[in-house]
């Protein structure tokens, strides 16, 4: 079995259920509040592990109750936590407004995540060396990501980059050494510095490939996703479902894609499976709570494949 490593963030999610997403200056009353384990890194690690892969994680949590709970959560999932570093600071926290239509906005307090240093990464080189694929996000410092990518390349580890939250001046080394770049629409706008439209989407993707991206996979919300590289492109439709909560959609999509390519599936086969997993995820509430296990995902895939 291939080994998949996730290097990234761990947050405690504080979710407020609201009637609508508030606009600037507006005060509204939340209908409910909940705490859930999250962080894009941890979410993707859980997504990958639940789909059956041998999964480990490198990241940082604070020396507090939230940090202890997040660490326990990873261990309970069967994720190797040897790479988790305890910092003398607060654990990262995400504040999520979730409306009745499943739409959300998120404010993240980075906490211990942004204390993960290049030196920390070098101290965990053995974990990276023993991995086959490494999944990243940008909720940790860019210089830390860059050092981790460098070590991945040194040992022939495939890099899957989810540039979230996007950085306008993302380091060219990261761009040129990522085997897969997986932004959503707004992240691609920031990376490219251009406003996206149906008319210019392909042109912008072409420019990113010329910039040095090897394989670009853009998630387009209810319009599906786009796979683009130097050999061509293909649009992948969504699998329609009743949307309850979109919070974990991107993380489950990336987790499923990574899992499938680690099992030897082609990129397009992996993307086909990933769209089913994402559809199943958004039909449930919560970030990590909504992520399906392998049996659930396979059953959903089999039952719905004949209808597409």
Short mmCIF file of C-alpha atoms in Angstrom, two decimals:
data_model
loop_
_atom_site.label_atom_id
_atom_site.label_comp_id
_atom_site.label_asym_id
_atom_site.label_seq_id
_atom_site.Cartn_x
_atom_site.Cartn_y
_atom_site.Cartn_z
CA UNK A 1 0.00 0.00 0.00
CA UNK A 2 1.31 3.46 -0.93
CA UNK A 3 2.00 5.91 1.89
CA UNK A 4 0.35 9.34 1.78
CA UNK A 5 1.61 12.21 3.92
CA UNK A 6 -0.29 15.41 4.59
CA UNK A 7 1.66 18.50 5.64
CA UNK A 8 -0.59 21.28 6.82
CA UNK A 9 -2.96 22.78 9.31
CA UNK A 10 -4.98 21.53 12.24
CA UNK A 11 -7.79 23.76 13.53
CA UNK A 12 -10.72 23.56 15.84
CA UNK A 13 -13.76 24.69 13.86
CA UNK A 14 -16.29 26.88 15.65
CA UNK A 15 -19.39 26.79 13.42
CA UNK A 16 -22.26 29.25 13.72
CA UNK A 17 -25.50 28.26 11.94
CA UNK A 18 -26.91 31.50 10.52
CA UNK A 19 -30.00 32.34 8.42
CA UNK A 20 -27.74 33.97 5.82
CA UNK A 21 -24.11 35.01 5.44
CA UNK A 22 -23.79 38.47 7.04
CA UNK A 23 -22.66 41.41 4.93
CA UNK A 24 -20.32 44.17 6.05
CA UNK A 25 -21.65 45.98 9.11
CA UNK A 26 -24.55 43.56 9.64
CA UNK A 27 -25.30 41.93 12.98
CA UNK A 28 -27.37 38.73 12.94
CA UNK A 29 -28.30 36.07 15.47
CA UNK A 30 -26.88 32.56 15.13
CA UNK A 31 -29.33 29.69 15.52
CA UNK A 32 -26.77 27.17 16.74
CA UNK A 33 -23.08 26.77 17.61
CA UNK A 34 -20.83 23.71 17.45
CA UNK A 35 -17.15 22.74 17.81
CA UNK A 36 -15.64 20.27 15.36
CA UNK A 37 -12.15 19.07 14.47
CA UNK A 38 -10.92 20.72 11.28
CA UNK A 39 -8.15 22.51 9.46
CA UNK A 40 -7.58 21.84 5.78
CA UNK A 41 -4.58 19.64 6.48
CA UNK A 42 -6.32 17.51 9.08
CA UNK A 43 -9.49 17.32 6.99
CA UNK A 44 -7.56 16.03 3.99
CA UNK A 45 -5.66 13.55 6.14
CA UNK A 46 -8.93 12.21 7.54
CA UNK A 47 -10.48 12.08 4.06
CA UNK A 48 -7.53 10.08 2.74
CA UNK A 49 -7.38 7.73 5.71
CA UNK A 50 -11.11 6.97 5.70
CA UNK A 51 -10.80 5.96 2.07
CA UNK A 52 -8.25 3.34 3.05
CA UNK A 53 -4.76 4.76 2.56
CA UNK A 54 -1.80 4.47 4.90
CA UNK A 55 -1.82 8.08 6.12
CA UNK A 56 0.47 10.26 8.23
CA UNK A 57 0.55 13.96 9.02
CA UNK A 58 3.05 16.69 9.82
CA UNK A 59 1.67 19.80 11.50
CA UNK A 60 1.51 21.78 14.73
CA UNK A 61 -1.02 22.24 17.53
CA UNK A 62 -0.95 24.27 20.72
CA UNK A 63 -0.40 23.00 24.21
CA UNK A 64 -4.08 23.44 25.07
CA UNK A 65 -7.35 21.49 25.20
CA UNK A 66 -8.11 22.07 21.52
CA UNK A 67 -4.66 20.74 20.58
CA UNK A 68 -5.10 17.62 22.70
CA UNK A 69 -8.51 16.98 21.16
CA UNK A 70 -7.20 17.39 17.60
CA UNK A 71 -4.28 15.06 18.24
CA UNK A 72 -6.56 12.44 19.76
CA UNK A 73 -8.90 12.76 16.79
CA UNK A 74 -6.11 11.94 14.33
CA UNK A 75 -5.01 8.95 16.38
CA UNK A 76 -8.60 7.69 16.61
CA UNK A 77 -8.79 7.82 12.80
CA UNK A 78 -5.67 5.65 12.51
CA UNK A 79 -3.44 8.46 11.22
CA UNK A 80 0.25 8.34 12.15
CA UNK A 81 0.86 11.42 14.35
CA UNK A 82 4.64 11.11 14.77
CA UNK A 83 4.95 14.29 12.72
CA UNK A 84 2.70 16.45 14.91
CA UNK A 85 4.64 19.05 16.90
CA UNK A 86 3.31 20.62 20.12
CA UNK A 87 3.85 24.38 20.34
CA UNK A 88 3.56 26.60 23.42
CA UNK A 89 0.77 28.66 21.85
CA UNK A 90 -2.92 28.50 21.05
CA UNK A 91 -4.16 25.89 18.60
CA UNK A 92 -5.45 27.22 15.28
CA UNK A 93 -9.15 28.02 15.23
CA UNK A 94 -11.57 28.50 12.32
CA UNK A 95 -14.76 30.52 12.72
CA UNK A 96 -17.38 29.39 10.20
CA UNK A 97 -20.67 31.04 9.28
CA UNK A 98 -22.93 28.40 7.70
CA UNK A 99 -26.27 29.41 6.18
CA UNK A 100 -29.47 27.49 5.48
CA UNK A 101 -28.42 26.79 1.88
CA UNK A 102 -25.14 25.18 2.91
CA UNK A 103 -23.02 28.18 1.87
CA UNK A 104 -20.33 29.43 4.21
CA UNK A 105 -17.56 31.89 4.87
CA UNK A 106 -14.60 31.22 7.12
CA UNK A 107 -12.18 33.29 9.20
CA UNK A 108 -9.10 31.42 10.42
CA UNK A 109 -6.89 32.25 13.41
CA UNK A 110 -3.67 30.49 12.45
CA UNK A 111 -2.24 29.96 15.95
CA UNK A 112 0.27 27.11 16.16
CA UNK A 113 -0.06 26.38 12.45
CA UNK A 114 2.03 29.43 11.59
CA UNK A 115 4.71 28.42 14.07
CA UNK A 116 5.53 25.34 11.99
CA UNK A 117 9.03 26.17 10.72
CA UNK A 118 11.37 24.89 8.01
CA UNK A 119 13.52 23.53 10.86
CA UNK A 120 10.52 21.53 12.08
CA UNK A 121 10.12 20.07 8.60
CA UNK A 122 13.78 19.11 8.39
CA UNK A 123 13.46 17.32 11.72
CA UNK A 124 10.74 15.15 10.12
CA UNK A 125 12.58 14.36 6.87
CA UNK A 126 12.45 10.62 7.56
CA UNK A 127 8.64 10.73 7.46
CA UNK A 128 8.70 12.56 4.13
CA UNK A 129 11.31 10.21 2.67
CA UNK A 130 9.16 7.17 3.49
CA UNK A 131 6.08 8.62 1.74
CA UNK A 132 4.94 8.20 -1.85
CA UNK A 133 2.63 11.23 -2.09
CA UNK A 134 2.54 14.45 -0.09
CA UNK A 135 -0.50 16.73 0.09
CA UNK A 136 -0.15 20.42 1.00
CA UNK A 137 -2.30 23.46 1.69
CA UNK A 138 -1.26 27.03 2.52
CA UNK A 139 -2.52 27.36 6.09
CA UNK A 140 1.10 27.08 7.25
CA UNK A 141 3.97 29.49 6.37
CA UNK A 142 4.99 29.54 2.71
CA UNK A 143 8.69 29.11 3.56
CA UNK A 144 7.77 25.96 5.48
CA UNK A 145 5.83 24.64 2.50
CA UNK A 146 8.74 25.43 0.20
CA UNK A 147 11.20 23.53 2.39
CA UNK A 148 8.86 20.55 2.56
CA UNK A 149 8.44 20.55 -1.23
CA UNK A 150 12.23 20.67 -1.59
CA UNK A 151 12.58 17.58 0.60
CA UNK A 152 9.81 15.84 -1.34
CA UNK A 153 11.64 16.43 -4.61
CA UNK A 154 14.91 15.24 -3.05
CA UNK A 155 13.30 11.89 -2.29
CA UNK A 156 11.05 11.51 -5.35
CA UNK A 157 7.79 12.10 -3.45
CA UNK A 158 4.87 13.29 -5.61
CA UNK A 159 3.52 16.71 -4.55
CA UNK A 160 -0.19 17.56 -4.57
CA UNK A 161 -0.72 21.25 -3.82
CA UNK A 162 -4.03 22.74 -2.70
CA UNK A 163 -3.23 26.49 -2.72
CA UNK A 164 -5.74 27.44 -0.05
CA UNK A 165 -5.86 30.12 1.07
CA UNK A 166 -4.30 31.35 -2.17
CA UNK A 167 -1.24 33.59 -2.19
CA UNK A 168 -0.91 36.17 -4.96
CA UNK A 169 2.87 35.81 -5.17
CA UNK A 170 3.12 32.07 -4.61
CA UNK A 171 6.77 31.08 -4.84
CA UNK A 172 7.76 29.86 -8.30
CA UNK A 173 9.65 26.95 -6.73
CA UNK A 174 6.38 25.65 -5.24
CA UNK A 175 4.56 26.13 -8.54
CA UNK A 176 7.24 24.44 -10.64
CA UNK A 177 7.70 21.48 -8.29
CA UNK A 178 4.07 20.56 -7.66
CA UNK A 179 2.95 17.54 -9.64
CA UNK A 180 -0.69 18.60 -9.22
CA UNK A 181 -2.02 22.09 -8.44
CA UNK A 182 -5.63 21.99 -7.19
CA UNK A 183 -7.20 25.44 -6.64
CA UNK A 184 -10.86 26.43 -6.68
CA UNK A 185 -12.11 29.35 -8.82
CA UNK A 186 -11.33 32.13 -6.36
CA UNK A 187 -7.91 30.67 -5.62
CA UNK A 188 -7.10 30.51 -9.33
CA UNK A 189 -8.08 34.17 -9.66
CA UNK A 190 -5.60 35.09 -6.93
CA UNK A 191 -2.84 32.89 -8.34
CA UNK A 192 -3.31 34.27 -11.85
CA UNK A 193 -4.15 37.86 -10.90
CA UNK A 194 -7.10 37.77 -13.31
CA UNK A 195 -10.86 37.76 -12.88
CA UNK A 196 -12.30 34.44 -14.05
CA UNK A 197 -15.16 34.05 -16.52
CA UNK A 198 -16.48 31.30 -18.77
CA UNK A 199 -14.83 33.06 -21.69
CA UNK A 200 -11.31 33.29 -20.27
CA UNK A 201 -11.08 30.21 -18.00
CA UNK A 202 -9.19 28.08 -20.52
CA UNK A 203 -6.86 30.92 -21.46
CA UNK A 204 -5.98 31.52 -17.82
CA UNK A 205 -5.35 27.82 -17.28
CA UNK A 206 -3.11 27.75 -20.34
CA UNK A 207 -1.08 30.62 -18.92
CA UNK A 208 -0.64 28.75 -15.64
CA UNK A 209 0.71 25.69 -17.46
CA UNK A 210 3.11 27.95 -19.35
CA UNK A 211 4.07 29.46 -15.99
CA UNK A 212 5.26 26.04 -14.85
CA UNK A 213 2.31 24.15 -13.43
CA UNK A 214 2.39 20.50 -14.53
CA UNK A 215 -1.19 19.37 -13.96
CA UNK A 216 -3.87 21.91 -13.04
CA UNK A 217 -7.18 20.77 -11.54
CA UNK A 218 -9.65 23.59 -10.91
CA UNK A 219 -12.76 22.89 -8.83
CA UNK A 220 -15.66 24.97 -10.15
CA UNK A 221 -18.38 24.51 -7.53
CA UNK A 222 -21.68 23.45 -9.04
CA UNK A 223 -20.05 23.58 -12.51
CA UNK A 224 -17.81 20.62 -11.71
CA UNK A 225 -14.05 20.72 -12.27
CA UNK A 226 -11.49 21.24 -15.02
CA UNK A 227 -8.40 19.11 -15.66
CA UNK A 228 -5.74 20.94 -17.69
CA UNK A 229 -2.17 20.14 -18.68
CA UNK A 230 0.12 20.52 -21.70
CA UNK A 231 -1.64 17.67 -23.49
CA UNK A 232 -5.12 19.19 -23.32
CA UNK A 233 -8.07 19.63 -20.98
CA UNK A 234 -11.31 18.01 -19.89
CA UNK A 235 -14.32 19.22 -17.92
CA UNK A 236 -15.74 16.89 -15.27
CA UNK A 237 -19.39 17.36 -14.24
CA UNK A 238 -20.61 17.28 -10.66
CA UNK A 239 -22.86 14.54 -9.31
CA UNK A 240 -26.08 16.35 -8.33
CA UNK A 241 -27.25 15.96 -4.75
CA UNK A 242 -29.11 17.83 -2.02
CA UNK A 243 -26.54 20.20 -0.52
CA UNK A 244 -26.49 20.36 3.27
CA UNK A 245 -22.99 21.74 3.95
CA UNK A 246 -20.18 22.51 1.48
CA UNK A 247 -17.50 22.95 4.19
CA UNK A 248 -15.60 19.72 3.49
CA UNK A 249 -16.25 19.42 -0.25
CA UNK A 250 -12.84 20.50 -1.51
CA UNK A 251 -10.99 18.49 1.11
CA UNK A 252 -12.90 15.30 0.32
CA UNK A 253 -12.37 15.85 -3.43
CA UNK A 254 -8.62 16.23 -2.99
CA UNK A 255 -8.48 13.32 -0.56
CA UNK A 256 -10.34 11.02 -2.91
CA UNK A 257 -8.24 12.05 -5.92
CA UNK A 258 -5.02 11.42 -4.02
CA UNK A 259 -6.23 8.08 -2.76
CA UNK A 260 -7.18 6.91 -6.25
CA UNK A 261 -3.93 7.90 -7.97
CA UNK A 262 -2.03 6.18 -5.15
CA UNK A 263 -3.93 3.01 -6.10
CA UNK A 264 -2.79 3.29 -9.71
CA UNK A 265 -5.86 4.95 -11.26
CA UNK A 266 -5.34 7.44 -14.07
CA UNK A 267 -5.87 11.12 -13.33
CA UNK A 268 -9.26 11.14 -15.05
CA UNK A 269 -10.37 7.94 -13.33
CA UNK A 270 -9.36 9.47 -10.01
CA UNK A 271 -11.27 12.67 -10.77
CA UNK A 272 -14.34 10.67 -11.70
CA UNK A 273 -14.32 8.90 -8.34
CA UNK A 274 -13.52 12.14 -6.48
CA UNK A 275 -16.64 13.89 -7.75
CA UNK A 276 -18.81 11.15 -6.25
CA UNK A 277 -17.04 11.42 -2.91
CA UNK A 278 -17.45 15.21 -2.91
CA UNK A 279 -21.15 14.85 -3.73
CA UNK A 280 -21.65 12.45 -0.85
CA UNK A 281 -19.75 14.80 1.47
CA UNK A 282 -21.87 17.91 0.76
CA UNK A 283 -25.04 15.93 1.48
CA UNK A 284 -23.92 15.78 5.13
CA UNK A 285 -23.21 18.39 7.81
CA UNK A 286 -19.78 19.15 9.25
CA UNK A 287 -16.20 19.15 8.01
CA UNK A 288 -14.56 15.93 9.20
CA UNK A 289 -17.89 14.47 10.30
CA UNK A 290 -19.16 14.53 6.72
CA UNK A 291 -16.18 12.69 5.21
CA UNK A 292 -17.19 9.18 4.08
CA UNK A 293 -15.33 5.93 4.67
CA UNK A 294 -14.36 3.65 1.79
CA UNK A 295 -17.38 1.36 1.99
CA UNK A 296 -19.77 4.33 1.96
CA UNK A 297 -17.94 5.98 -0.94
CA UNK A 298 -17.77 2.79 -3.01
CA UNK A 299 -21.45 2.07 -2.44
CA UNK A 300 -22.45 5.62 -3.41
CA UNK A 301 -20.23 5.39 -6.50
CA UNK A 302 -21.73 2.04 -7.61
CA UNK A 303 -25.33 3.04 -6.93
CA UNK A 304 -25.10 6.35 -8.76
CA UNK A 305 -22.66 5.53 -11.58
CA UNK A 306 -25.35 3.88 -13.71
CA UNK A 307 -27.47 7.04 -13.56
CA UNK A 308 -24.82 9.36 -14.95
#
